[in-house]
Amino acid sequence: MRHLIVPEDLSAAEIEAVFAVSRDLETKFTAGRRDALLPGRVLGLIFEKQSLRTRVSFQAAMAHLGGSSLFLGADTGFASSRESIADFGRVLSEYVDVIVCRSKAHDTIVQLAEVSSVPVINGLSDYCHPCQALADIYTLRQHVGRVAGLTLAFVGDGNNMARSLAVVCGLLGMKFVLAAPPAYQFDDGFRKHLATIMPDAEIIETTDPVAAVTDAAVVYTDVWTSMGQEQERAKRLADLAAYQVNEQLMQHCPEALFMHCLPARRGEEVTDGVIDGPQSVVVEEAANRMHVQKGLLAWLLGHA
Ligand code: CP
Ligand code: NVA
């Protein structure tokens, strides 16, 4: 049994295997076919934070695959004083075939996976967001036909999204560049981790957004204040003001795609002109969440 807690839980070959199933299911779906690969299977979704894309794309994916899903919000008492995470996970995994968890603290998902008798998928934690990064690189592949050798420039906060993309880019032979103020770049622990798991990966950090985006195939940004950081909002707005992805910055990479995981804070990390402009593929990325997660569910449950 396998889990997807961090992106590096999958090898490059396994990511390609998931993408192949995703592509096949997407092609059939676009042609009006919904292959019931998972009849009778049940997905449990435990969410400690808000979500549109992750929640709905997983629930729709399960319905299309012939299975069903249960959304478990705050009223189930997960990670509260009601019962331990271990008791919750042991019991829930008796009822469902696969679990998606969006947690405040990454360690909560780790603890859940340790006791779960079914696969656990990270639906976002403060540390990483593997499903989004997979859908983003799948989107790039659809546009360019290949990904190895291409550069993804991430401009803004070196957050859960930036960490996930750095790993997926490294695994797939892409160059990853983070443009951020020093305090918003990766910490030493994560840098060491990257060097350990992917010693040959090209991962660069800079304070210069123009240098980062020049020659990039993708310019990516995410909110400056992630869920759970609301207290730091004023400081983050001031610290990251020079890292907005706007029309002026995009002039340095007229061929690049613009990506954002959404939700976006328009006028902060990105301008309307860029996110609604001709280089933007943000809605495709969101749509591809469902296709890639179908591939992932089928692969994890052994029906790929
Ligand atoms: N990108 C993403 O995960 O969106 P949600 O927070 O709406 O799920
Ligand atoms: N970095 C954002 C991503 C949302 C999908 C957050 O954690 O809130």
mmCIF file of C-alpha atoms and ligand atoms in Angstrom, residues 50-55 102 124 129 132 227 261-263 289, ligand 1:
data_model
loop_
_atom_site.group_PDB
_atom_site.id
_atom_site.type_symbol
_atom_site.label_atom_id
_atom_site.label_comp_id
_atom_site.label_asym_id
_atom_site.label_seq_id
_atom_site.Cartn_x
_atom_site.Cartn_y
_atom_site.Cartn_z
ATOM 1 C CA GLN A 50 -11.237 25.751 3.224
ATOM 2 C CA SER A 51 -11.145 24.328 -0.309
ATOM 3 C CA LEU A 52 -12.911 24.571 -3.646
ATOM 4 C CA ARG A 53 -10.617 22.840 -6.159
ATOM 5 C CA THR A 54 -9.195 20.008 -4.060
ATOM 6 C CA ARG A 55 -12.466 19.014 -2.478
ATOM 7 C CA ARG A 102 -6.064 18.745 4.206
ATOM 8 C CA LEU A 124 -2.487 20.338 1.207
ATOM 9 C CA HIS A 129 0.651 20.384 -1.825
ATOM 10 C CA GLN A 132 -1.443 20.652 -7.197
ATOM 11 C CA MET A 227 -4.139 29.768 5.035
ATOM 12 C CA CYS A 261 -2.704 27.242 -8.043
ATOM 13 C CA LEU A 262 -5.644 29.529 -7.087
ATOM 14 C CA PRO A 263 -7.273 31.011 -5.134
ATOM 15 C CA ARG A 289 -6.560 18.641 -10.857
HETATM 16 N N1 CP B 1 -5.435 25.017 -5.470
HETATM 17 C C1 CP B 1 -6.170 24.503 -4.477
HETATM 18 O O1 CP B 1 -5.781 23.558 -3.804
HETATM 19 O O2 CP B 1 -7.370 25.114 -4.288
HETATM 20 P P1 CP B 1 -8.378 24.877 -3.067
HETATM 21 O O3 CP B 1 -7.726 25.478 -1.850
HETATM 22 O O4 CP B 1 -9.624 25.597 -3.474
HETATM 23 O O5 CP B 1 -8.584 23.403 -2.914
#
